mmCIF file of C-alpha atoms in Angstrom:
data_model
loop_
_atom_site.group_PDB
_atom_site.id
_atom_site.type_symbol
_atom_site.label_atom_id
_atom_site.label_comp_id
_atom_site.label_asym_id
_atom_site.label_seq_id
_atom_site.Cartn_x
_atom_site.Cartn_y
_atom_site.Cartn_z
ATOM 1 C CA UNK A 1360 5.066 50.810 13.290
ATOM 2 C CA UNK A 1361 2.130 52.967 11.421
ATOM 3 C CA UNK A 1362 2.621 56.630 12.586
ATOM 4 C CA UNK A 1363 -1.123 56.788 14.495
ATOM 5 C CA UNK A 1364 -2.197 60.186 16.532
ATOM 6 C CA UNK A 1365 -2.882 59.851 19.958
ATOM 7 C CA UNK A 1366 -6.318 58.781 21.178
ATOM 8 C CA UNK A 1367 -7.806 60.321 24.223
ATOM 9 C CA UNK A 1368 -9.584 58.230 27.205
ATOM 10 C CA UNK A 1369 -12.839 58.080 25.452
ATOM 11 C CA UNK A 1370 -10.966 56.880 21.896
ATOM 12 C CA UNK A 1371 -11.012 60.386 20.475
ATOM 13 C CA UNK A 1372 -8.046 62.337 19.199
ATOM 14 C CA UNK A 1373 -7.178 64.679 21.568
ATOM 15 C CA UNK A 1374 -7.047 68.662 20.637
ATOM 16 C CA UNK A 1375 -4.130 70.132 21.277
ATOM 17 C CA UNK A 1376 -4.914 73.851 23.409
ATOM 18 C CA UNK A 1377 -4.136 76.482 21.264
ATOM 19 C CA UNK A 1378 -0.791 78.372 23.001
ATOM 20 C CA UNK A 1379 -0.283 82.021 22.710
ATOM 21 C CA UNK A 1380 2.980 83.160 23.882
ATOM 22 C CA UNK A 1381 5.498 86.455 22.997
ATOM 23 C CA UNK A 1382 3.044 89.328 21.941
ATOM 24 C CA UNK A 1383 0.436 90.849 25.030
ATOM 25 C CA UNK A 1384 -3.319 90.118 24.048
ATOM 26 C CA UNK A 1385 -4.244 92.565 26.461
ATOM 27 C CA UNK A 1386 -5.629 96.145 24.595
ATOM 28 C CA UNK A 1387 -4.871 94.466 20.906
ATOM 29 C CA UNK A 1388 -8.766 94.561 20.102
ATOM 30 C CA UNK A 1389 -8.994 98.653 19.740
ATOM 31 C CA UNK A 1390 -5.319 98.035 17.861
ATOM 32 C CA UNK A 1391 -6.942 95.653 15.472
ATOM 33 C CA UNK A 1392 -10.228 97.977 14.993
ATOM 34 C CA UNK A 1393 -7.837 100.850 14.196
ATOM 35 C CA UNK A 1394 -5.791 98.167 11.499
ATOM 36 C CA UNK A 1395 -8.854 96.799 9.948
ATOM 37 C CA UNK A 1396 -9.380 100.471 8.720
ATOM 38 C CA UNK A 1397 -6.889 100.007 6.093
ATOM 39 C CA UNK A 1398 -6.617 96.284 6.008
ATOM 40 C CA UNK A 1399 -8.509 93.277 5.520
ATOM 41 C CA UNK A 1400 -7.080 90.789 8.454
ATOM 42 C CA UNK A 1401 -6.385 87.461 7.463
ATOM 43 C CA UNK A 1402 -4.299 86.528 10.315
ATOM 44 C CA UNK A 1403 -2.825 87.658 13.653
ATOM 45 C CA UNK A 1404 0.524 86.882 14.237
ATOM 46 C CA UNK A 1405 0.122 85.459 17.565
ATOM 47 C CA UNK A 1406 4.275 84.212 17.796
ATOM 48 C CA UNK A 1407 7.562 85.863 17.865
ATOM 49 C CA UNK A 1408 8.744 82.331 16.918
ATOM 50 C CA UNK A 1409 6.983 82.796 13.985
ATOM 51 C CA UNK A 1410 8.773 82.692 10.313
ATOM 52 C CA UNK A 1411 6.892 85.370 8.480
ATOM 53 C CA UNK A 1412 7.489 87.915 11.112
ATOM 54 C CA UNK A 1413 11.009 86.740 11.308
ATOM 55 C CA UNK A 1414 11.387 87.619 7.932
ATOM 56 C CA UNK A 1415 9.151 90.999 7.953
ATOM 57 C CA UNK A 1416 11.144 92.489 10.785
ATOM 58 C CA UNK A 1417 14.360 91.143 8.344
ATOM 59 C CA UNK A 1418 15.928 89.395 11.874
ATOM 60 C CA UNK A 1419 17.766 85.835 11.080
ATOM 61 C CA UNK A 1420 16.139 84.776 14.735
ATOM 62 C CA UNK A 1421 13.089 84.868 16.647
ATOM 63 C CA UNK A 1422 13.085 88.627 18.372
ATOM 64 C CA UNK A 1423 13.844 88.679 22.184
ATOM 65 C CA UNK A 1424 10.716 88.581 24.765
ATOM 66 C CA UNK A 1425 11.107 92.152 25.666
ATOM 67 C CA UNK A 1426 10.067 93.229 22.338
ATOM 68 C CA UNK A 1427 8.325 96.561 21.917
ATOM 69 C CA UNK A 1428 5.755 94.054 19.296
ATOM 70 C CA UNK A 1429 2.269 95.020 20.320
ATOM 71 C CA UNK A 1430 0.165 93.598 17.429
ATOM 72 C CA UNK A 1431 1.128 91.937 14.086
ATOM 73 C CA UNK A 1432 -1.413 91.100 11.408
ATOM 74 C CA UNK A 1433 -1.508 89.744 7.763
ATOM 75 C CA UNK A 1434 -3.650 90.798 5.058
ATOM 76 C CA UNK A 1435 -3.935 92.678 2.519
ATOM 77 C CA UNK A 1436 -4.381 96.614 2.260
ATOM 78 C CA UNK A 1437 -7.493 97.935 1.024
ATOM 79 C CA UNK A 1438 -5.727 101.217 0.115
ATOM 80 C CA UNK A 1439 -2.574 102.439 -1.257
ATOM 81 C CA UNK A 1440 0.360 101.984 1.384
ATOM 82 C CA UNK A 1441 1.213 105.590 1.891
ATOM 83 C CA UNK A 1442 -2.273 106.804 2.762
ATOM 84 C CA UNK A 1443 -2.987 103.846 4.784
ATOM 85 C CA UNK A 1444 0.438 104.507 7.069
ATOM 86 C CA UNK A 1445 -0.946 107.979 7.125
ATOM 87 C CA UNK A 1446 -4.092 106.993 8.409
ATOM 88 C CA UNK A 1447 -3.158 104.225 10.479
ATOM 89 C CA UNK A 1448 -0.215 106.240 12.000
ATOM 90 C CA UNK A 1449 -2.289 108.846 12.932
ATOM 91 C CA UNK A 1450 -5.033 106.760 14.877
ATOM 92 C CA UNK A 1451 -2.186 104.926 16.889
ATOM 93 C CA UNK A 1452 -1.139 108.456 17.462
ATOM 94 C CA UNK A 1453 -3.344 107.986 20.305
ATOM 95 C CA UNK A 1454 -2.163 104.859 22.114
ATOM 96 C CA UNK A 1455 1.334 106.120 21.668
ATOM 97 C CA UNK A 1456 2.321 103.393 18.790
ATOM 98 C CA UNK A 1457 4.485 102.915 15.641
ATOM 99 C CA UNK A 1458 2.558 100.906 12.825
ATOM 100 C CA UNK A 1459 5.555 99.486 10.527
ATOM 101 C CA UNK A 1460 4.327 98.218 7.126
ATOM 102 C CA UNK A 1461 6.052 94.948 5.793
ATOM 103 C CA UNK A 1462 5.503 92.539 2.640
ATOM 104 C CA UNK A 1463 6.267 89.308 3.216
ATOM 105 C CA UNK A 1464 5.327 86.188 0.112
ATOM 106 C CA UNK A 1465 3.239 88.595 -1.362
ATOM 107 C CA UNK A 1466 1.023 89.612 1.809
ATOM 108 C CA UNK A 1467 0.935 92.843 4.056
ATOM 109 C CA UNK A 1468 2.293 92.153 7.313
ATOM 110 C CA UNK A 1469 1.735 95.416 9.979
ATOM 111 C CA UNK A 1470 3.455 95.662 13.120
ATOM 112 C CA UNK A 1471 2.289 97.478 15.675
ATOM 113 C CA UNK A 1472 5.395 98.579 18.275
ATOM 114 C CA UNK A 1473 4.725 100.097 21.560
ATOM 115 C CA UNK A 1474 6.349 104.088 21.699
ATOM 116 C CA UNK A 1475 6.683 106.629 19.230
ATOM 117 C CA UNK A 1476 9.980 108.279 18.224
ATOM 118 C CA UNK A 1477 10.551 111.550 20.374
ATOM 119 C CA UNK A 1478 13.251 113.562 19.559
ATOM 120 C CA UNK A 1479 14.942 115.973 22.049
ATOM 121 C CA UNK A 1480 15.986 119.131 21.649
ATOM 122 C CA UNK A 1481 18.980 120.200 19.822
ATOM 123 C CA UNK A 1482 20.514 124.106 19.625
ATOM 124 C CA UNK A 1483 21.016 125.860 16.309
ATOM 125 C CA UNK A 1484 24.673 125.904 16.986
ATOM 126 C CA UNK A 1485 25.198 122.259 16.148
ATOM 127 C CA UNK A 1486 23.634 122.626 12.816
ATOM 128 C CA UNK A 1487 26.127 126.007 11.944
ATOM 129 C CA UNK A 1488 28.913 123.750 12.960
ATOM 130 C CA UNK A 1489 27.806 120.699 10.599
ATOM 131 C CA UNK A 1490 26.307 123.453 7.955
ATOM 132 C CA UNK A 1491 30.200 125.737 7.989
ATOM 133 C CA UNK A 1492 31.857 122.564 8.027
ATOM 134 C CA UNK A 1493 30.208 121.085 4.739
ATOM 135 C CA UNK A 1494 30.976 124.511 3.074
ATOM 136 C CA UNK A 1495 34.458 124.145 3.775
ATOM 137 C CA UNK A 1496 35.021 120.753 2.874
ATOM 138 C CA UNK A 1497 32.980 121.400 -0.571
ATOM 139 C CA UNK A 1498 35.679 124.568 -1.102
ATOM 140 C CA UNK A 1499 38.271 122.276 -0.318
ATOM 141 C CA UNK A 1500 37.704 119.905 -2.796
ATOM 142 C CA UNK A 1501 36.512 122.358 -5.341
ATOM 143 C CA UNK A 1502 40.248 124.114 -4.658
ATOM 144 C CA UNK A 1503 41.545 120.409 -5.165
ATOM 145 C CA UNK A 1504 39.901 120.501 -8.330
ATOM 146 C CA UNK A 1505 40.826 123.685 -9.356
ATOM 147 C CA UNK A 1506 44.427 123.070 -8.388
ATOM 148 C CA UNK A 1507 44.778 120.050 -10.853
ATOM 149 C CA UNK A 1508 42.980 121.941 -13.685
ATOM 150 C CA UNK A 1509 45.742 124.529 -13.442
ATOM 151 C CA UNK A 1510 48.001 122.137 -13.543
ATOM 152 C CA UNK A 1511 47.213 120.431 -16.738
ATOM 153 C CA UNK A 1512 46.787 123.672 -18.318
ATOM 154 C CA UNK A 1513 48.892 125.395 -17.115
ATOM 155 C CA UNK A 1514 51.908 123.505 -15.678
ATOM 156 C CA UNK A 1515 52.905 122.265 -11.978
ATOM 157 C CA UNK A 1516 54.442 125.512 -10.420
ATOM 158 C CA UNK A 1517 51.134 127.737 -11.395
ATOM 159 C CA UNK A 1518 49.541 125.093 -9.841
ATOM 160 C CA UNK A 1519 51.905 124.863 -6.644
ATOM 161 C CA UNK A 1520 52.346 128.686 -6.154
ATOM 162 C CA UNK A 1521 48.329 128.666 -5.849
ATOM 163 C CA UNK A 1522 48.094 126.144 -3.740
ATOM 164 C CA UNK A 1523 50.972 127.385 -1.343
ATOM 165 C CA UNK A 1524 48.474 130.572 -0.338
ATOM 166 C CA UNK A 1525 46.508 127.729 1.165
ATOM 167 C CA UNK A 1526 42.927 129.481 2.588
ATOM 168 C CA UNK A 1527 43.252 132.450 0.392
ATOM 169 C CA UNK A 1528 42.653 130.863 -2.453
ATOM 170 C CA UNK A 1529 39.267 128.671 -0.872
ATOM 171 C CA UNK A 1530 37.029 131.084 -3.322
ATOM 172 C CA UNK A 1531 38.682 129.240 -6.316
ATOM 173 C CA UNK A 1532 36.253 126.012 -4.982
ATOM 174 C CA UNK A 1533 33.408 128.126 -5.223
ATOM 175 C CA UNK A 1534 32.213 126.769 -9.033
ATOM 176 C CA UNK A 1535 32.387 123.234 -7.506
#
């Protein structure tokens, strides 16, 4: 049997409709005004199911329907990547997105996600704790250090009596 398409009533082929599912249409054309700033379009990514955004978002399946995706497009940038993220992150400042830039077979891919990052507010004393703690642990191992250069110069018991004064001797980390 020949593999023949379909005909239609009135011995035409019929068209198959054109189905957009997974990313909202609705708002995208001020999105893709802002994009075509920096890029020439040469494709919206209409799909989650589709392969190249599969592989821009680095996923091994299609992403979940209750993705944050508001807009992807193909192209290619007109400028150099930083300045265009620049630019283009500052105009979706505005409608509260996140451009991400991907490259995918040798062609720009942006995503537009819905949300910005907002981070909270966090007291000093967390960062003394983390920044006292690092000092410490440097000494340590600086001690460590010091402790087995005594050693070899010097013999084991130099080495042990040092060590056996424990936190007095934390300033001998100091060079490390």
């Amino acid at each position: 049997m020949l593999n023949e398409t379909a005909s239609s009533v009135e011995d035409r082929p019929s068209v198959r409709p054109i189905v957009r599912y997974g990313l909202p249409e609705d708002g995208n054309e001020e999105v893709r005004q802002m994009v075509m700033t920096v890029m020439t379009i040469e494709r919206e990514i209409a799909s989650l199911k589709d392969p190249r955004l599969v592989r821009a978002i680095g996923a091994t399946s299609a992403p979940r329907e209750q993705t944050p995706i508001r807009a992807v497009y193909e192209g290619q940038l007109m400028i150099d990547s930083e300045t265009a993220y620049d630019k283009l992150d500052h105009l979706l400042m505005t409608l509260d997105a996140l451009p991400l830039f991907r490259e995918v077979d040798g062609k720009h891919i942006v995503i537009v996600m819905n949300g910005r990052v907002k981070p909270g507010k966090r007291g000093w004393w967390l960062n003394a704790i983390l920044f006292v703690a690092t000092l410490v642990s440097v000494l340590l191992l600086g001690l460590n250090m010091a402790l087995n250069e005594i050693a070899a110069a010097e013999g084991i018991a130099a080495a042990r009596e040092i060590g056996e004064r424990g936190l007095l001797e934390l300033w001998r980390g100091a060079p490390y």
